[in-house]
Amino acid sequence: MSDVLLIEEMPCESGDGTIAMVTINRPEKLNALNQEVMAAIKEMCRWSEENDDVRCIVITGAKPNPPPEGKRAKPNAFVAGADITEFVGKKSNDIRSLFKDNAWEAIWNLSKPTIAMVDGFALGGGCEIACSCDIRIASTRAVFGTPEIKLGLIPGGGGTQRLVNIVGLGKTMEMVMSGETISADEALAIGLVNHVVSPEELETRTMGIAQSIASKSMSTLKVAKKTIRSALENGIGDGVAIEAEAFANLFDTEDKEIGVQAFLARENPEWKHR
Ligand code: COA
């Protein structure tokens, strides 16, 4: 994997398996997504999907490096957007091919649980990466926004569509059309993030949630994720029927019997499909 994307596999406390801590690593450019980063994200998604050890993926941005003497420190960033320098002189045909099968879709299409751990700027494509994840945990210094309108653009990594589903029509309209940023507390108030904690607590809190998720049956987690996602594509009637069918099908799995027996025996389940 390239230097612009670091992967640390952290052991699951509940037994075997790992949580992949994925760090987008261009701190001098506020972790902006250039083509190299986007290719590395797609590769990471392929790797984590195929690697049975990986039970949860946490995506974050590299912390700023100490500044050279006399220079100001760069701010903290999750990802400050797509790399704007790569937009210069580009036309629609260039962008269509560059953004085909893009990194945001690769994250969104992962069957395994994903968490965005956001400390600092999550703007444009960075906000979209966070929205492609299942869960977002922010520090108090996180800043969210879709400032593309200031460049004469709109979000292009699924941002308009996923934001609507997360925060609703009115808030999406305001964010996309004004391009103004919102604080972590505002993001919490509109449901864009699940939790806001101090920067010092961010990793502990995120890993606590990741560890809790990673301790469950992987095959059941995948069914849960797919079933919840179906709510985005179906009316409530069809969605409830899809859920009922998924629920019934789980009764044919070994892990359902393991989970139920472990509860009755007051033991921790030893999942077959970890
Ligand atoms: N693409 C390319 N480079 C970016 C970038 C982006 N999206 N966001 C930040 N950078 C670079 C800056 O050019 C600068 O590089 P340099 O030090 O080599 O000049 C470095 O990251 C630090 O950013 P800087 O602007 O100096 O930090 P700041 O504290 O003054 O401002 C932001 C921080 C986030 C407000 C500002 O960088 C910004 O507005 N970034 C663009 C956000 C955006 O429009 N994203 C959507 C893109 S579609």
PDB file of C-alpha atoms and ligand atoms in Angstrom:
ATOM      1  CA  MET A   1       0.000   0.000   0.000  1.00  0.00           C
ATOM      2  CA  SER A   2       1.294   3.507  -0.785  1.00  0.00           C
ATOM      3  CA  ASP A   3       2.593   6.019   1.782  1.00  0.00           C
ATOM      4  CA  VAL A   4      -0.454   8.232   1.322  1.00  0.00           C
ATOM      5  CA  LEU A   5      -2.623   5.619   3.016  1.00  0.00           C
ATOM      6  CA  LEU A   6      -1.452   3.901   6.191  1.00  0.00           C
ATOM      7  CA  ILE A   7      -3.125   0.788   7.535  1.00  0.00           C
ATOM      8  CA  GLU A   8      -2.665  -0.442  11.069  1.00  0.00           C
ATOM      9  CA  GLU A   9      -4.387  -3.665  12.037  1.00  0.00           C
ATOM     10  CA  MET A  10      -5.440  -3.460  15.671  1.00  0.00           C
ATOM     11  CA  PRO A  11      -6.359  -6.686  17.478  1.00  0.00           C
ATOM     12  CA  CYS A  12      -9.984  -7.340  18.403  1.00  0.00           C
ATOM     13  CA  GLU A  13     -10.377  -7.561  22.165  1.00  0.00           C
ATOM     14  CA  SER A  14     -13.066 -10.220  21.819  1.00  0.00           C
ATOM     15  CA  GLY A  15     -10.814 -12.786  20.139  1.00  0.00           C
ATOM     16  CA  ASP A  16      -9.208 -13.212  16.761  1.00  0.00           C
ATOM     17  CA  GLY A  17      -9.583 -10.712  13.937  1.00  0.00           C
ATOM     18  CA  THR A  18      -8.554  -7.095  13.577  1.00  0.00           C
ATOM     19  CA  ILE A  19      -9.884  -3.575  13.247  1.00  0.00           C
ATOM     20  CA  ALA A  20      -8.215  -1.808  10.318  1.00  0.00           C
ATOM     21  CA  MET A  21      -7.231   1.746  11.243  1.00  0.00           C
ATOM     22  CA  VAL A  22      -6.833   3.469   7.881  1.00  0.00           C
ATOM     23  CA  THR A  23      -5.085   6.869   7.895  1.00  0.00           C
ATOM     24  CA  ILE A  24      -5.207   9.189   4.890  1.00  0.00           C
ATOM     25  CA  ASN A  25      -1.695  10.585   5.033  1.00  0.00           C
ATOM     26  CA  ARG A  26      -1.075  13.917   3.292  1.00  0.00           C
ATOM     27  CA  PRO A  27      -0.998  16.204   6.336  1.00  0.00           C
ATOM     28  CA  GLU A  28       0.873  18.974   4.495  1.00  0.00           C
ATOM     29  CA  LYS A  29      -2.145  19.228   2.153  1.00  0.00           C
ATOM     30  CA  LEU A  30      -4.721  18.635   4.892  1.00  0.00           C
ATOM     31  CA  ASN A  31      -5.076  15.051   3.611  1.00  0.00           C
ATOM     32  CA  ALA A  32      -6.677  16.264   0.364  1.00  0.00           C
ATOM     33  CA  LEU A  33      -7.681  13.445  -1.965  1.00  0.00           C
ATOM     34  CA  ASN A  34      -5.460  13.356  -5.014  1.00  0.00           C
ATOM     35  CA  GLN A  35      -5.571  10.527  -7.535  1.00  0.00           C
ATOM     36  CA  GLU A  36      -2.922   8.582  -5.621  1.00  0.00           C
ATOM     37  CA  VAL A  37      -4.957   8.675  -2.395  1.00  0.00           C
ATOM     38  CA  MET A  38      -8.157   7.722  -4.210  1.00  0.00           C
ATOM     39  CA  ALA A  39      -6.485   4.746  -5.908  1.00  0.00           C
ATOM     40  CA  ALA A  40      -5.053   3.675  -2.543  1.00  0.00           C
ATOM     41  CA  ILE A  41      -8.510   3.894  -0.910  1.00  0.00           C
ATOM     42  CA  LYS A  42      -9.982   1.659  -3.624  1.00  0.00           C
ATOM     43  CA  GLU A  43      -7.125  -0.821  -3.149  1.00  0.00           C
ATOM     44  CA  MET A  44      -7.647  -0.735   0.643  1.00  0.00           C
ATOM     45  CA  CYS A  45     -11.340  -1.505   0.138  1.00  0.00           C
ATOM     46  CA  ARG A  46     -10.519  -4.528  -2.034  1.00  0.00           C
ATOM     47  CA  TRP A  47      -7.973  -5.683   0.534  1.00  0.00           C
ATOM     48  CA  SER A  48     -10.295  -5.318   3.533  1.00  0.00           C
ATOM     49  CA  GLU A  49     -13.196  -7.004   1.762  1.00  0.00           C
ATOM     50  CA  GLU A  50     -11.038 -10.022   0.894  1.00  0.00           C
ATOM     51  CA  ASN A  51      -9.179 -10.194   4.212  1.00  0.00           C
ATOM     52  CA  ASP A  52     -11.252 -12.317   6.602  1.00  0.00           C
ATOM     53  CA  ASP A  53      -9.297 -11.001   9.594  1.00  0.00           C
ATOM     54  CA  VAL A  54     -10.640  -7.468   9.113  1.00  0.00           C
ATOM     55  CA  ARG A  55     -13.879  -7.029  11.066  1.00  0.00           C
ATOM     56  CA  CYS A  56     -14.307  -3.244  11.046  1.00  0.00           C
ATOM     57  CA  ILE A  57     -12.671  -0.377   9.151  1.00  0.00           C
ATOM     58  CA  VAL A  58     -11.964   2.970  10.832  1.00  0.00           C
ATOM     59  CA  ILE A  59     -10.983   5.801   8.470  1.00  0.00           C
ATOM     60  CA  THR A  60      -9.192   8.896   9.725  1.00  0.00           C
ATOM     61  CA  GLY A  61      -6.803  11.658   8.639  1.00  0.00           C
ATOM     62  CA  ALA A  62      -3.141  12.033   9.576  1.00  0.00           C
ATOM     63  CA  LYS A  63      -2.342  14.544  12.297  1.00  0.00           C
ATOM     64  CA  PRO A  64      -0.359  17.656  11.273  1.00  0.00           C
ATOM     65  CA  ASN A  65       3.433  17.436  11.337  1.00  0.00           C
ATOM     66  CA  PRO A  66       5.286  19.805  13.657  1.00  0.00           C
ATOM     67  CA  PRO A  67       5.832  23.011  11.639  1.00  0.00           C
ATOM     68  CA  PRO A  68       9.294  24.118  10.479  1.00  0.00           C
ATOM     69  CA  GLU A  69      10.733  26.818  12.709  1.00  0.00           C
ATOM     70  CA  GLY A  70       9.049  30.166  12.255  1.00  0.00           C
ATOM     71  CA  LYS A  71       6.158  28.661  10.239  1.00  0.00           C
ATOM     72  CA  ARG A  72       2.601  28.275  11.479  1.00  0.00           C
ATOM     73  CA  ALA A  73       1.296  24.754  12.152  1.00  0.00           C
ATOM     74  CA  LYS A  74      -1.114  23.276   9.616  1.00  0.00           C
ATOM     75  CA  PRO A  75      -4.586  22.772  11.042  1.00  0.00           C
ATOM     76  CA  ASN A  76      -5.982  19.370  11.998  1.00  0.00           C
ATOM     77  CA  ALA A  77      -7.829  17.730   9.160  1.00  0.00           C
ATOM     78  CA  PHE A  78      -9.774  14.585   8.440  1.00  0.00           C
ATOM     79  CA  VAL A  79      -9.745  15.389   4.714  1.00  0.00           C
ATOM     80  CA  ALA A  80     -10.041  18.942   3.286  1.00  0.00           C
ATOM     81  CA  GLY A  81     -11.635  17.693   0.068  1.00  0.00           C
ATOM     82  CA  ALA A  82     -10.587  16.533  -3.347  1.00  0.00           C
ATOM     83  CA  ASP A  83      -7.211  17.934  -4.356  1.00  0.00           C
ATOM     84  CA  ILE A  84      -8.219  21.182  -6.054  1.00  0.00           C
ATOM     85  CA  THR A  85      -4.916  21.440  -7.938  1.00  0.00           C
ATOM     86  CA  GLU A  86      -6.033  18.424  -9.986  1.00  0.00           C
ATOM     87  CA  PHE A  87      -9.133  20.332 -11.187  1.00  0.00           C
ATOM     88  CA  VAL A  88      -7.174  22.960 -13.113  1.00  0.00           C
ATOM     89  CA  GLY A  89      -7.949  22.875 -16.840  1.00  0.00           C
ATOM     90  CA  LYS A  90      -9.941  19.639 -16.565  1.00  0.00           C
ATOM     91  CA  LYS A  91     -13.049  19.090 -18.704  1.00  0.00           C
ATOM     92  CA  SER A  92     -16.043  16.840 -18.165  1.00  0.00           C
ATOM     93  CA  ASN A  93     -14.545  13.905 -20.054  1.00  0.00           C
ATOM     94  CA  ASP A  94     -11.389  13.978 -17.925  1.00  0.00           C
ATOM     95  CA  ILE A  95     -13.408  14.094 -14.720  1.00  0.00           C
ATOM     96  CA  ARG A  96     -15.831  11.351 -15.785  1.00  0.00           C
ATOM     97  CA  SER A  97     -12.979   8.924 -16.335  1.00  0.00           C
ATOM     98  CA  LEU A  98     -11.005  10.043 -13.275  1.00  0.00           C
ATOM     99  CA  PHE A  99     -13.987   9.696 -10.970  1.00  0.00           C
ATOM    100  CA  LYS A 100     -15.311   6.415 -12.447  1.00  0.00           C
ATOM    101  CA  ASP A 101     -15.746   3.675  -9.832  1.00  0.00           C
ATOM    102  CA  ASN A 102     -14.564   6.205  -7.302  1.00  0.00           C
ATOM    103  CA  ALA A 103     -13.177   5.885  -3.777  1.00  0.00           C
ATOM    104  CA  TRP A 104     -16.420   7.111  -2.147  1.00  0.00           C
ATOM    105  CA  GLU A 105     -18.387   4.293  -3.800  1.00  0.00           C
ATOM    106  CA  ALA A 106     -15.701   1.776  -2.842  1.00  0.00           C
ATOM    107  CA  ILE A 107     -16.119   2.719   0.837  1.00  0.00           C
ATOM    108  CA  TRP A 108     -19.916   2.852   0.570  1.00  0.00           C
ATOM    109  CA  ASN A 109     -20.003  -0.596  -1.061  1.00  0.00           C
ATOM    110  CA  LEU A 110     -17.950  -2.325   1.625  1.00  0.00           C
ATOM    111  CA  SER A 111     -20.013  -5.084   3.192  1.00  0.00           C
ATOM    112  CA  LYS A 112     -18.161  -4.689   6.506  1.00  0.00           C
ATOM    113  CA  PRO A 113     -18.817  -1.974   9.133  1.00  0.00           C
ATOM    114  CA  THR A 114     -17.044   1.364   8.603  1.00  0.00           C
ATOM    115  CA  ILE A 115     -16.468   4.302  10.949  1.00  0.00           C
ATOM    116  CA  ALA A 116     -15.156   7.787  10.134  1.00  0.00           C
ATOM    117  CA  MET A 117     -13.046   9.236  12.960  1.00  0.00           C
ATOM    118  CA  VAL A 118     -13.037  12.983  12.274  1.00  0.00           C
ATOM    119  CA  ASP A 119     -10.601  15.406  13.922  1.00  0.00           C
ATOM    120  CA  GLY A 120     -10.490  18.748  12.096  1.00  0.00           C
ATOM    121  CA  PHE A 121     -11.640  19.716   8.603  1.00  0.00           C
ATOM    122  CA  ALA A 122     -13.982  17.317   6.793  1.00  0.00           C
ATOM    123  CA  LEU A 123     -14.776  19.388   3.714  1.00  0.00           C
ATOM    124  CA  GLY A 124     -16.049  18.524   0.260  1.00  0.00           C
ATOM    125  CA  GLY A 125     -14.766  15.062  -0.626  1.00  0.00           C
ATOM    126  CA  GLY A 126     -13.756  14.654   3.040  1.00  0.00           C
ATOM    127  CA  CYS A 127     -17.319  15.212   4.213  1.00  0.00           C
ATOM    128  CA  GLU A 128     -18.323  12.738   1.487  1.00  0.00           C
ATOM    129  CA  ILE A 129     -15.873  10.098   2.771  1.00  0.00           C
ATOM    130  CA  ALA A 130     -17.409  10.516   6.219  1.00  0.00           C
ATOM    131  CA  CYS A 131     -20.887  10.168   4.678  1.00  0.00           C
ATOM    132  CA  SER A 132     -19.810   6.977   2.860  1.00  0.00           C
ATOM    133  CA  CYS A 133     -19.031   5.425   6.248  1.00  0.00           C
ATOM    134  CA  ASP A 134     -21.710   3.822   8.415  1.00  0.00           C
ATOM    135  CA  ILE A 135     -20.906   5.839  11.537  1.00  0.00           C
ATOM    136  CA  ARG A 136     -19.201   9.188  12.143  1.00  0.00           C
ATOM    137  CA  ILE A 137     -17.440  10.111  15.409  1.00  0.00           C
ATOM    138  CA  ALA A 138     -16.067  13.652  15.658  1.00  0.00           C
ATOM    139  CA  SER A 139     -13.812  15.635  17.948  1.00  0.00           C
ATOM    140  CA  THR A 140     -14.915  19.036  19.196  1.00  0.00           C
ATOM    141  CA  ARG A 141     -12.572  20.646  16.648  1.00  0.00           C
ATOM    142  CA  ALA A 142     -14.150  18.881  13.648  1.00  0.00           C
ATOM    143  CA  VAL A 143     -15.547  21.161  10.946  1.00  0.00           C
ATOM    144  CA  PHE A 144     -17.874  19.848   8.261  1.00  0.00           C
ATOM    145  CA  GLY A 145     -18.922  21.400   4.987  1.00  0.00           C
ATOM    146  CA  THR A 146     -19.529  21.079   1.281  1.00  0.00           C
ATOM    147  CA  PRO A 147     -17.762  24.213  -0.037  1.00  0.00           C
ATOM    148  CA  GLU A 148     -17.683  23.099  -3.709  1.00  0.00           C
ATOM    149  CA  ILE A 149     -20.192  25.841  -4.635  1.00  0.00           C
ATOM    150  CA  LYS A 150     -17.408  28.358  -3.924  1.00  0.00           C
ATOM    151  CA  LEU A 151     -15.430  26.715  -6.752  1.00  0.00           C
ATOM    152  CA  GLY A 152     -18.417  26.814  -9.101  1.00  0.00           C
ATOM    153  CA  LEU A 153     -19.019  23.113  -8.426  1.00  0.00           C
ATOM    154  CA  ILE A 154     -21.261  20.804  -6.432  1.00  0.00           C
ATOM    155  CA  PRO A 155     -20.313  17.662  -4.484  1.00  0.00           C
ATOM    156  CA  GLY A 156     -19.351  14.879  -6.911  1.00  0.00           C
ATOM    157  CA  GLY A 157     -18.633  11.895  -4.672  1.00  0.00           C
ATOM    158  CA  GLY A 158     -22.234  11.113  -3.768  1.00  0.00           C
ATOM    159  CA  GLY A 159     -22.376  13.969  -1.255  1.00  0.00           C
ATOM    160  CA  THR A 160     -25.713  15.446  -2.256  1.00  0.00           C
ATOM    161  CA  GLN A 161     -27.409  12.044  -2.189  1.00  0.00           C
ATOM    162  CA  ARG A 162     -25.898  10.663   0.999  1.00  0.00           C
ATOM    163  CA  LEU A 163     -26.179  13.947   2.934  1.00  0.00           C
ATOM    164  CA  VAL A 164     -29.906  14.091   2.179  1.00  0.00           C
ATOM    165  CA  ASN A 165     -30.303  10.667   3.688  1.00  0.00           C
ATOM    166  CA  ILE A 166     -28.284  11.541   6.760  1.00  0.00           C
ATOM    167  CA  VAL A 167     -29.352  15.125   7.582  1.00  0.00           C
ATOM    168  CA  GLY A 168     -32.444  15.712   5.423  1.00  0.00           C
ATOM    169  CA  LEU A 169     -33.339  17.960   2.503  1.00  0.00           C
ATOM    170  CA  GLY A 170     -33.311  21.392   4.147  1.00  0.00           C
ATOM    171  CA  LYS A 171     -29.917  21.067   5.849  1.00  0.00           C
ATOM    172  CA  THR A 172     -28.372  19.579   2.692  1.00  0.00           C
ATOM    173  CA  MET A 173     -29.733  22.473   0.617  1.00  0.00           C
ATOM    174  CA  GLU A 174     -28.252  24.976   3.066  1.00  0.00           C
ATOM    175  CA  MET A 175     -24.848  23.259   3.275  1.00  0.00           C
ATOM    176  CA  VAL A 176     -24.474  22.699  -0.480  1.00  0.00           C
ATOM    177  CA  MET A 177     -25.909  26.024  -1.655  1.00  0.00           C
ATOM    178  CA  SER A 178     -24.191  28.253   0.916  1.00  0.00           C
ATOM    179  CA  GLY A 179     -20.945  26.306   1.100  1.00  0.00           C
ATOM    180  CA  GLU A 180     -20.678  27.420   4.727  1.00  0.00           C
ATOM    181  CA  THR A 181     -19.081  25.101   7.253  1.00  0.00           C
ATOM    182  CA  ILE A 182     -20.678  23.772  10.427  1.00  0.00           C
ATOM    183  CA  SER A 183     -19.101  22.960  13.786  1.00  0.00           C
ATOM    184  CA  ALA A 184     -18.967  19.542  15.409  1.00  0.00           C
ATOM    185  CA  ASP A 185     -21.814  20.504  17.748  1.00  0.00           C
ATOM    186  CA  GLU A 186     -23.975  21.628  14.822  1.00  0.00           C
ATOM    187  CA  ALA A 187     -23.120  18.388  13.028  1.00  0.00           C
ATOM    188  CA  LEU A 188     -24.269  16.491  16.104  1.00  0.00           C
ATOM    189  CA  ALA A 189     -27.491  18.512  16.313  1.00  0.00           C
ATOM    190  CA  ILE A 190     -28.430  17.673  12.701  1.00  0.00           C
ATOM    191  CA  GLY A 191     -27.454  14.007  13.001  1.00  0.00           C
ATOM    192  CA  LEU A 192     -24.415  14.201  10.734  1.00  0.00           C
ATOM    193  CA  VAL A 193     -22.245  12.687  13.468  1.00  0.00           C
ATOM    194  CA  ASN A 194     -23.113  10.100  16.098  1.00  0.00           C
ATOM    195  CA  HIS A 195     -20.905  11.481  18.885  1.00  0.00           C
ATOM    196  CA  VAL A 196     -18.692  14.472  19.629  1.00  0.00           C
ATOM    197  CA  VAL A 197     -15.861  14.031  22.137  1.00  0.00           C
ATOM    198  CA  SER A 198     -12.663  15.891  23.017  1.00  0.00           C
ATOM    199  CA  PRO A 199      -9.692  15.371  20.666  1.00  0.00           C
ATOM    200  CA  GLU A 200      -7.946  13.437  23.453  1.00  0.00           C
ATOM    201  CA  GLU A 201     -10.881  11.028  23.800  1.00  0.00           C
ATOM    202  CA  LEU A 202     -11.567  10.599  20.086  1.00  0.00           C
ATOM    203  CA  GLU A 203      -9.578   7.441  19.404  1.00  0.00           C
ATOM    204  CA  THR A 204     -10.641   5.712  22.629  1.00  0.00           C
ATOM    205  CA  ARG A 205     -14.303   6.430  21.981  1.00  0.00           C
ATOM    206  CA  THR A 206     -14.087   5.402  18.328  1.00  0.00           C
ATOM    207  CA  MET A 207     -12.218   2.212  19.115  1.00  0.00           C
ATOM    208  CA  GLY A 208     -14.721   1.383  21.864  1.00  0.00           C
ATOM    209  CA  ILE A 209     -17.517   1.459  19.298  1.00  0.00           C
ATOM    210  CA  ALA A 210     -15.376  -0.418  16.744  1.00  0.00           C
ATOM    211  CA  GLN A 211     -14.528  -3.102  19.315  1.00  0.00           C
ATOM    212  CA  SER A 212     -18.179  -3.516  20.270  1.00  0.00           C
ATOM    213  CA  ILE A 213     -19.166  -3.960  16.626  1.00  0.00           C
ATOM    214  CA  ALA A 214     -16.188  -6.234  15.881  1.00  0.00           C
ATOM    215  CA  SER A 215     -17.214  -8.599  18.677  1.00  0.00           C
ATOM    216  CA  LYS A 216     -20.398  -9.578  16.800  1.00  0.00           C
ATOM    217  CA  SER A 217     -20.882 -12.273  14.156  1.00  0.00           C
ATOM    218  CA  MET A 218     -19.506 -10.925  10.861  1.00  0.00           C
ATOM    219  CA  SER A 219     -22.119 -12.717   8.786  1.00  0.00           C
ATOM    220  CA  THR A 220     -24.894 -11.187  10.919  1.00  0.00           C
ATOM    221  CA  LEU A 221     -23.264  -7.734  10.741  1.00  0.00           C
ATOM    222  CA  LYS A 222     -23.282  -7.930   6.954  1.00  0.00           C
ATOM    223  CA  VAL A 223     -26.972  -8.844   6.953  1.00  0.00           C
ATOM    224  CA  ALA A 224     -27.682  -5.944   9.337  1.00  0.00           C
ATOM    225  CA  LYS A 225     -25.807  -3.426   7.158  1.00  0.00           C
ATOM    226  CA  LYS A 226     -27.445  -4.606   3.946  1.00  0.00           C
ATOM    227  CA  THR A 227     -30.910  -4.632   5.514  1.00  0.00           C
ATOM    228  CA  ILE A 228     -30.572  -1.126   6.994  1.00  0.00           C
ATOM    229  CA  ARG A 229     -29.295   0.150   3.625  1.00  0.00           C
ATOM    230  CA  SER A 230     -32.359  -1.280   1.896  1.00  0.00           C
ATOM    231  CA  ALA A 231     -34.385   1.430   3.686  1.00  0.00           C
ATOM    232  CA  LEU A 232     -32.725   3.946   1.321  1.00  0.00           C
ATOM    233  CA  GLU A 233     -34.053   2.202  -1.758  1.00  0.00           C
ATOM    234  CA  ASN A 234     -37.481   0.938  -0.738  1.00  0.00           C
ATOM    235  CA  GLY A 235     -40.702   2.247   0.670  1.00  0.00           C
ATOM    236  CA  ILE A 236     -41.484   1.164   4.227  1.00  0.00           C
ATOM    237  CA  GLY A 237     -43.743  -1.703   3.136  1.00  0.00           C
ATOM    238  CA  ASP A 238     -41.117  -3.352   0.936  1.00  0.00           C
ATOM    239  CA  GLY A 239     -38.390  -2.507   3.444  1.00  0.00           C
ATOM    240  CA  VAL A 240     -40.185  -4.180   6.335  1.00  0.00           C
ATOM    241  CA  ALA A 241     -40.740  -7.274   4.161  1.00  0.00           C
ATOM    242  CA  ILE A 242     -37.006  -7.339   3.278  1.00  0.00           C
ATOM    243  CA  GLU A 243     -36.147  -7.092   6.973  1.00  0.00           C
ATOM    244  CA  ALA A 244     -38.586  -9.863   7.922  1.00  0.00           C
ATOM    245  CA  GLU A 245     -37.053 -12.154   5.295  1.00  0.00           C
ATOM    246  CA  ALA A 246     -33.482 -11.343   6.408  1.00  0.00           C
ATOM    247  CA  PHE A 247     -34.497 -11.943  10.036  1.00  0.00           C
ATOM    248  CA  ALA A 248     -36.082 -15.305   9.160  1.00  0.00           C
ATOM    249  CA  ASN A 249     -33.044 -16.378   7.124  1.00  0.00           C
ATOM    250  CA  LEU A 250     -30.769 -15.757  10.110  1.00  0.00           C
ATOM    251  CA  PHE A 251     -32.607 -18.578  11.888  1.00  0.00           C
ATOM    252  CA  ASP A 252     -30.871 -21.004   9.503  1.00  0.00           C
ATOM    253  CA  THR A 253     -27.401 -19.798  10.532  1.00  0.00           C
ATOM    254  CA  GLU A 254     -25.072 -21.381  13.079  1.00  0.00           C
ATOM    255  CA  ASP A 255     -24.370 -18.018  14.654  1.00  0.00           C
ATOM    256  CA  LYS A 256     -28.018 -17.483  15.604  1.00  0.00           C
ATOM    257  CA  GLU A 257     -28.004 -20.745  17.579  1.00  0.00           C
ATOM    258  CA  ILE A 258     -24.584 -19.908  19.071  1.00  0.00           C
ATOM    259  CA  GLY A 259     -25.792 -16.437  20.120  1.00  0.00           C
ATOM    260  CA  VAL A 260     -29.042 -17.671  21.639  1.00  0.00           C
ATOM    261  CA  GLN A 261     -27.401 -20.592  23.502  1.00  0.00           C
ATOM    262  CA  ALA A 262     -24.627 -18.321  24.814  1.00  0.00           C
ATOM    263  CA  PHE A 263     -27.242 -15.895  26.169  1.00  0.00           C
ATOM    264  CA  LEU A 264     -29.092 -18.704  27.947  1.00  0.00           C
ATOM    265  CA  ALA A 265     -25.837 -20.120  29.374  1.00  0.00           C
ATOM    266  CA  ARG A 266     -24.699 -16.602  30.414  1.00  0.00           C
ATOM    267  CA  GLU A 267     -21.536 -17.017  28.335  1.00  0.00           C
ATOM    268  CA  ASN A 268     -19.888 -14.961  25.626  1.00  0.00           C
ATOM    269  CA  PRO A 269     -20.733 -16.292  22.155  1.00  0.00           C
ATOM    270  CA  GLU A 270     -17.930 -17.949  20.194  1.00  0.00           C
ATOM    271  CA  TRP A 271     -19.106 -17.012  16.705  1.00  0.00           C
ATOM    272  CA  LYS A 272     -18.582 -19.507  13.911  1.00  0.00           C
ATOM    273  CA  HIS A 273     -18.570 -16.745  11.283  1.00  0.00           C
ATOM    274  CA  ARG A 274     -16.241 -14.243  12.891  1.00  0.00           C
TER     275      ARG A 274
HETATM  276  N1  COA B   1      -6.828  20.608  -2.326  1.00  0.00           N
HETATM  277  C1  COA B   1      -5.511  20.866  -2.446  1.00  0.00           C
HETATM  278  N2  COA B   1      -4.777  21.439  -1.477  1.00  0.00           N
HETATM  279  C2  COA B   1      -5.413  21.768  -0.338  1.00  0.00           C
HETATM  280  C3  COA B   1      -6.784  21.539  -0.153  1.00  0.00           C
HETATM  281  C4  COA B   1      -7.498  20.921  -1.206  1.00  0.00           C
HETATM  282  N3  COA B   1      -8.785  20.643  -1.086  1.00  0.00           N
HETATM  283  N4  COA B   1      -7.127  21.989   1.077  1.00  0.00           N
HETATM  284  C5  COA B   1      -5.987  22.478   1.637  1.00  0.00           C
HETATM  285  N5  COA B   1      -4.950  22.342   0.781  1.00  0.00           N
HETATM  286  C6  COA B   1      -3.567  22.729   0.991  1.00  0.00           C
HETATM  287  C7  COA B   1      -3.362  24.221   0.859  1.00  0.00           C
HETATM  288  O1  COA B   1      -3.208  24.600  -0.483  1.00  0.00           O
HETATM  289  C8  COA B   1      -2.085  24.386   1.660  1.00  0.00           C
HETATM  290  O2  COA B   1      -0.991  23.959   0.894  1.00  0.00           O
HETATM  291  P1  COA B   1       0.397  24.801   0.933  1.00  0.00           P
HETATM  292  O3  COA B   1       0.774  24.885   2.388  1.00  0.00           O
HETATM  293  O4  COA B   1       1.342  23.985   0.110  1.00  0.00           O
HETATM  294  O5  COA B   1       0.062  26.148   0.376  1.00  0.00           O
HETATM  295  C9  COA B   1      -2.254  23.374   2.789  1.00  0.00           C
HETATM  296  O6  COA B   1      -3.187  22.419   2.320  1.00  0.00           O
HETATM  297  C10 COA B   1      -2.782  23.979   4.071  1.00  0.00           C
HETATM  298  O7  COA B   1      -3.992  24.645   3.782  1.00  0.00           O
HETATM  299  P2  COA B   1      -4.238  26.206   4.103  1.00  0.00           P
HETATM  300  O8  COA B   1      -5.291  26.696   3.165  1.00  0.00           O
HETATM  301  O9  COA B   1      -2.942  26.945   4.116  1.00  0.00           O
HETATM  302  O10 COA B   1      -4.788  26.094   5.586  1.00  0.00           O
HETATM  303  P3  COA B   1      -5.748  27.152   6.311  1.00  0.00           P
HETATM  304  O11 COA B   1      -5.700  26.813   7.747  1.00  0.00           O
HETATM  305  O12 COA B   1      -5.402  28.530   5.925  1.00  0.00           O
HETATM  306  O13 COA B   1      -7.200  26.844   5.701  1.00  0.00           O
HETATM  307  C11 COA B   1      -8.993  25.406   4.928  1.00  0.00           C
HETATM  308  C12 COA B   1      -7.783  25.589   5.881  1.00  0.00           C
HETATM  309  C13 COA B   1      -9.489  23.988   5.071  1.00  0.00           C
HETATM  310  C14 COA B   1     -10.084  26.410   5.324  1.00  0.00           C
HETATM  311  C15 COA B   1      -8.517  25.697   3.475  1.00  0.00           C
HETATM  312  O14 COA B   1      -7.366  24.912   3.215  1.00  0.00           O
HETATM  313  C16 COA B   1      -9.546  25.336   2.426  1.00  0.00           C
HETATM  314  O15 COA B   1     -10.516  26.049   2.248  1.00  0.00           O
HETATM  315  N6  COA B   1      -9.333  24.207   1.684  1.00  0.00           N
HETATM  316  C17 COA B   1     -10.163  23.837   0.565  1.00  0.00           C
HETATM  317  C18 COA B   1     -11.467  23.250   1.024  1.00  0.00           C
HETATM  318  C19 COA B   1     -12.348  22.907  -0.159  1.00  0.00           C
HETATM  319  O16 COA B   1     -12.787  23.766  -0.900  1.00  0.00           O
HETATM  320  N7  COA B   1     -12.622  21.605  -0.319  1.00  0.00           N
HETATM  321  C20 COA B   1     -13.470  21.125  -1.361  1.00  0.00           C
HETATM  322  C21 COA B   1     -12.671  20.760  -2.555  1.00  0.00           C
HETATM  323  S1  COA B   1     -13.698  20.161  -3.878  1.00  0.00           S
END
